[in-house]
Amino acid sequence: MKLEYILIGFGILFCLAGIGYLAAVYVKYLSEAGKLVSLLVTVGMFTFLGKYFEGLGW
Amino acid sequence: MAAKRRNLFLYLTLACFLGLIAIFVVDGYLGVYDTLYIPSGEREQKIEAGDWSQWAEWGRAEIGWGEKALFRYEVDNRQFSTYSAEVKVSVWHSREKVRDLLSKQIVVDAFKKGELEWVVNTAELLPSGISSEQGYEYTVIIDRGEIERKIILYMYPLVTPPPPR
């Protein structure tokens, strides 16, 4: 069970690193609409992730 | 049932992540991007595609009177089709065209880069009534299809030092 948490932790870290890298490099190329949709999708992503961990009992 | 519901949230999280990457690739990476290299004294300044909308809408090239200013204009075609457009470059002052510098068709294959170069001979731009000991500004306008880029070309005075006593 602990190993699962470690793997999930790594997964989350990689996701955040990937998003951070993409955001830093390419966000200036996004259109205004693209930025808005990205923001909404990011909010949705963290909301669902929060719900998932809530279900796990965190 | 609870596990299914929990997994559904995980799948939705992954879907959002993939959607985010898709937006960055489609909206952020794909397209046609231009980069301009302008002279700034002895240095070459780079104005990237993302800079135009931020600070470099009025980028500034600096060159001494009588010197030749080399401009390089790079078009990066990040599309699946060939990109073609007519590029026109002209020099303006006080909203009046002073001179045409370039008019050329640029054709760039998919996911390739194309480059244009031109030289502004500032000796030819010295207006009457102005000496080369005074600074002067022109606007260089680059038209590429519907896209317009503007650069200030500042000619700084080359002051001759007084002879040693």
Tab-separated table of C-alpha atoms in Angstrom:
chain	number	residue	atom	x	y	z
A	1	MET	CA	0.000	0.000	0.000
A	2	LYS	CA	2.836	2.351	0.849
A	3	LEU	CA	4.471	1.602	-2.490
A	4	GLU	CA	1.235	2.609	-4.220
A	5	TYR	CA	1.273	5.969	-2.477
A	6	ILE	CA	4.901	6.506	-3.458
A	7	LEU	CA	4.076	5.691	-7.084
A	8	ILE	CA	1.051	7.989	-7.019
A	9	GLY	CA	3.236	10.699	-5.499
A	10	PHE	CA	5.785	10.295	-8.274
A	11	GLY	CA	3.016	10.347	-10.856
A	12	ILE	CA	1.640	13.582	-9.476
A	13	LEU	CA	5.108	15.117	-9.379
A	14	PHE	CA	5.760	14.159	-13.007
A	15	CYS	CA	2.363	15.560	-14.029
A	16	LEU	CA	3.077	18.845	-12.278
A	17	ALA	CA	6.588	19.013	-13.737
A	18	GLY	CA	5.201	18.343	-17.228
A	19	ILE	CA	2.494	20.963	-16.902
A	20	GLY	CA	4.989	23.443	-15.464
A	21	TYR	CA	7.418	22.890	-18.321
A	22	LEU	CA	4.748	23.182	-21.002
A	23	ALA	CA	3.285	26.249	-19.357
A	24	ALA	CA	6.658	27.968	-19.068
A	25	VAL	CA	7.670	27.291	-22.666
A	26	TYR	CA	4.462	27.475	-24.625
A	27	VAL	CA	1.995	29.611	-22.696
A	28	LYS	CA	3.115	32.733	-24.555
A	29	TYR	CA	2.100	31.089	-27.829
A	30	LEU	CA	-1.440	30.350	-26.666
A	31	SER	CA	-4.344	32.440	-27.831
A	32	GLU	CA	-6.542	34.156	-25.240
A	33	ALA	CA	-9.222	31.497	-25.704
A	34	GLY	CA	-6.583	28.774	-25.352
A	35	LYS	CA	-5.371	30.291	-22.083
A	36	LEU	CA	-8.912	30.431	-20.715
A	37	VAL	CA	-9.694	26.832	-21.665
A	38	SER	CA	-6.338	25.704	-20.241
A	39	LEU	CA	-7.153	27.427	-16.968
A	40	LEU	CA	-10.568	25.769	-16.793
A	41	VAL	CA	-9.130	22.352	-17.611
A	42	THR	CA	-6.403	22.840	-14.973
A	43	VAL	CA	-9.015	23.747	-12.359
A	44	GLY	CA	-11.044	20.692	-13.390
A	45	MET	CA	-7.988	18.472	-13.222
A	46	PHE	CA	-7.102	19.483	-9.673
A	47	THR	CA	-10.760	19.282	-8.622
A	48	PHE	CA	-11.053	15.685	-9.868
A	49	LEU	CA	-7.704	14.835	-8.330
A	50	GLY	CA	-8.930	16.231	-5.017
A	51	LYS	CA	-12.119	14.220	-5.305
A	52	TYR	CA	-10.088	11.094	-6.015
A	53	PHE	CA	-7.979	11.557	-2.894
A	54	GLU	CA	-11.110	12.393	-0.918
A	55	GLY	CA	-12.451	9.003	-1.985
A	56	LEU	CA	-9.247	7.373	-0.784
A	57	GLY	CA	-9.918	8.852	2.634
A	58	TRP	CA	-7.218	11.559	2.624
B	1	MET	CA	-19.424	1.214	-6.147
B	2	ALA	CA	-17.285	3.658	-4.174
B	3	ALA	CA	-14.142	2.342	-5.871
B	4	LYS	CA	-15.744	2.775	-9.300
B	5	ARG	CA	-16.696	6.338	-8.459
B	6	ARG	CA	-13.179	7.031	-7.162
B	7	ASN	CA	-11.636	5.606	-10.320
B	8	LEU	CA	-13.953	7.746	-12.396
B	9	PHE	CA	-12.404	10.849	-10.768
B	10	LEU	CA	-8.943	9.514	-11.552
B	11	TYR	CA	-9.877	8.961	-15.209
B	12	LEU	CA	-11.364	12.442	-15.381
B	13	THR	CA	-8.127	13.836	-13.925
B	14	LEU	CA	-6.130	12.026	-16.585
B	15	ALA	CA	-8.542	13.216	-19.281
B	16	CYS	CA	-8.050	16.822	-18.139
B	17	PHE	CA	-4.277	16.369	-18.171
B	18	LEU	CA	-4.351	14.958	-21.692
B	19	GLY	CA	-6.724	17.753	-22.720
B	20	LEU	CA	-4.282	20.298	-21.345
B	21	ILE	CA	-1.431	18.796	-23.350
B	22	ALA	CA	-3.646	18.706	-26.449
B	23	ILE	CA	-4.472	22.417	-26.041
B	24	PHE	CA	-0.793	23.285	-25.683
B	25	VAL	CA	0.154	21.264	-28.745
B	26	VAL	CA	-2.703	22.368	-30.994
B	27	ASP	CA	-3.125	25.970	-29.901
B	28	GLY	CA	0.372	26.678	-28.627
B	29	TYR	CA	2.804	24.814	-30.806
B	30	LEU	CA	1.125	24.500	-34.182
B	31	GLY	CA	0.948	27.606	-36.332
B	32	VAL	CA	3.226	30.020	-38.132
B	33	TYR	CA	5.726	31.898	-36.000
B	34	ASP	CA	8.165	34.607	-36.971
B	35	THR	CA	11.417	35.684	-35.400
B	36	LEU	CA	13.237	38.858	-36.265
B	37	TYR	CA	16.930	39.480	-35.689
B	38	ILE	CA	17.738	43.171	-35.530
B	39	PRO	CA	21.033	44.998	-35.054
B	40	SER	CA	21.670	46.742	-31.788
B	41	GLY	CA	25.076	48.330	-32.164
B	42	GLU	CA	27.504	45.459	-32.469
B	43	ARG	CA	25.033	43.003	-31.018
B	44	GLU	CA	22.181	41.157	-32.657
B	45	GLN	CA	18.885	41.264	-30.840
B	46	LYS	CA	16.325	38.515	-31.213
B	47	ILE	CA	12.605	39.215	-31.167
B	48	GLU	CA	10.712	35.959	-30.906
B	49	ALA	CA	7.171	35.260	-31.941
B	50	GLY	CA	5.870	35.388	-28.382
B	51	ASP	CA	7.530	38.746	-27.760
B	52	TRP	CA	5.568	40.668	-30.368
B	53	SER	CA	2.398	40.737	-28.304
B	54	GLN	CA	4.242	41.651	-25.129
B	55	TRP	CA	6.922	44.292	-25.480
B	56	ALA	CA	8.401	44.263	-28.940
B	57	GLU	CA	5.464	45.546	-30.912
B	58	TRP	CA	7.809	48.484	-31.215
B	59	GLY	CA	11.162	46.773	-31.050
B	60	ARG	CA	14.155	49.031	-31.494
B	61	ALA	CA	17.146	48.519	-33.727
B	62	GLU	CA	20.112	50.805	-33.249
B	63	ILE	CA	22.812	51.549	-35.764
B	64	GLY	CA	25.287	54.351	-36.384
B	65	TRP	CA	24.763	56.769	-39.244
B	66	GLY	CA	26.454	55.534	-42.390
B	67	GLU	CA	26.534	51.924	-41.243
B	68	LYS	CA	24.586	49.088	-42.791
B	69	ALA	CA	21.939	47.367	-40.708
B	70	LEU	CA	21.368	43.685	-41.385
B	71	PHE	CA	17.931	42.305	-40.615
B	72	ARG	CA	17.098	38.615	-40.597
B	73	TYR	CA	13.485	37.472	-40.624
B	74	GLU	CA	12.765	33.846	-39.887
B	75	VAL	CA	9.405	32.194	-40.495
B	76	ASP	CA	8.797	28.912	-38.687
B	77	ASN	CA	6.019	26.901	-40.286
B	78	ARG	CA	4.630	24.500	-37.653
B	79	GLN	CA	1.761	23.336	-39.839
B	80	PHE	CA	1.064	20.193	-41.790
B	81	SER	CA	0.851	22.164	-45.048
B	82	THR	CA	3.212	24.427	-46.962
B	83	TYR	CA	3.038	28.068	-45.946
B	84	SER	CA	3.266	30.782	-48.538
B	85	ALA	CA	2.999	34.559	-48.140
B	86	GLU	CA	4.327	37.740	-49.627
B	87	VAL	CA	6.707	39.623	-47.350
B	88	LYS	CA	7.008	43.355	-47.887
B	89	VAL	CA	9.458	45.489	-45.956
B	90	SER	CA	9.468	49.265	-46.091
B	91	VAL	CA	10.930	52.218	-44.218
B	92	TRP	CA	8.600	54.922	-42.915
B	93	HIS	CA	8.913	58.245	-41.196
B	94	SER	CA	6.065	60.434	-39.904
B	95	ARG	CA	3.553	58.029	-41.460
B	96	GLU	CA	5.062	58.527	-44.892
B	97	LYS	CA	6.805	55.809	-46.802
B	98	VAL	CA	10.446	56.633	-47.387
B	99	ARG	CA	11.563	53.572	-49.263
B	100	ASP	CA	10.683	49.983	-50.112
B	101	LEU	CA	13.306	47.526	-48.988
B	102	LEU	CA	11.991	44.157	-49.969
B	103	SER	CA	9.054	42.445	-51.622
B	104	LYS	CA	9.418	38.724	-51.834
B	105	GLN	CA	7.303	35.598	-51.791
B	106	ILE	CA	8.267	33.228	-49.022
B	107	VAL	CA	7.410	29.535	-49.308
B	108	VAL	CA	8.076	27.304	-46.318
B	109	ASP	CA	7.474	23.565	-46.273
B	110	ALA	CA	5.617	21.900	-43.404
B	111	PHE	CA	7.606	21.968	-40.146
B	112	LYS	CA	10.499	23.812	-41.782
B	113	LYS	CA	11.923	27.298	-41.427
B	114	GLY	CA	12.370	29.961	-44.057
B	115	GLU	CA	14.580	33.018	-43.781
B	116	LEU	CA	14.789	36.397	-45.461
B	117	GLU	CA	17.584	38.913	-45.115
B	118	TRP	CA	17.821	42.530	-46.044
B	119	VAL	CA	20.200	45.364	-45.447
B	120	VAL	CA	19.330	48.948	-44.636
B	121	ASN	CA	22.026	51.319	-45.805
B	122	THR	CA	21.603	54.205	-43.401
B	123	ALA	CA	23.821	56.456	-45.570
B	124	GLU	CA	20.976	56.475	-48.090
B	125	LEU	CA	18.427	57.462	-45.469
B	126	LEU	CA	20.073	60.645	-44.200
B	127	PRO	CA	17.406	63.294	-44.777
B	128	SER	CA	18.246	66.798	-45.924
B	129	GLY	CA	18.604	69.271	-43.065
B	130	ILE	CA	19.788	66.585	-40.673
B	131	SER	CA	23.462	66.008	-40.014
B	132	SER	CA	24.936	62.667	-39.070
B	133	GLU	CA	25.759	64.179	-35.675
B	134	GLN	CA	22.089	64.019	-34.780
B	135	GLY	CA	20.103	60.945	-33.916
B	136	TYR	CA	17.101	60.082	-36.089
B	137	GLU	CA	14.363	57.478	-36.098
B	138	TYR	CA	12.606	55.566	-38.829
B	139	THR	CA	10.000	52.839	-38.663
B	140	VAL	CA	10.627	49.590	-40.473
B	141	ILE	CA	7.342	47.886	-41.283
B	142	ILE	CA	7.249	44.203	-42.167
B	143	ASP	CA	4.050	42.976	-43.793
B	144	ARG	CA	3.566	39.244	-44.055
B	145	GLY	CA	0.108	38.519	-45.342
B	146	GLU	CA	-2.225	39.970	-42.728
B	147	ILE	CA	0.506	40.217	-40.089
B	148	GLU	CA	2.266	43.519	-39.586
B	149	ARG	CA	5.428	43.970	-37.511
B	150	LYS	CA	6.912	47.339	-36.667
B	151	ILE	CA	10.456	48.107	-35.636
B	152	ILE	CA	11.979	51.427	-34.737
B	153	LEU	CA	15.272	51.970	-36.493
B	154	TYR	CA	17.309	54.487	-34.546
B	155	MET	CA	20.363	55.977	-36.170
B	156	TYR	CA	22.706	57.217	-33.488
B	157	PRO	CA	25.236	59.944	-34.228
B	158	LEU	CA	28.801	58.983	-34.900
B	159	VAL	CA	30.569	61.886	-33.254
B	160	THR	CA	34.119	62.376	-34.443
B	161	PRO	CA	36.403	62.932	-31.472
B	162	PRO	CA	38.380	66.204	-31.510
B	163	PRO	CA	41.976	65.866	-32.653
B	164	PRO	CA	44.493	65.466	-29.817
B	165	ARG	CA	46.300	68.650	-28.804
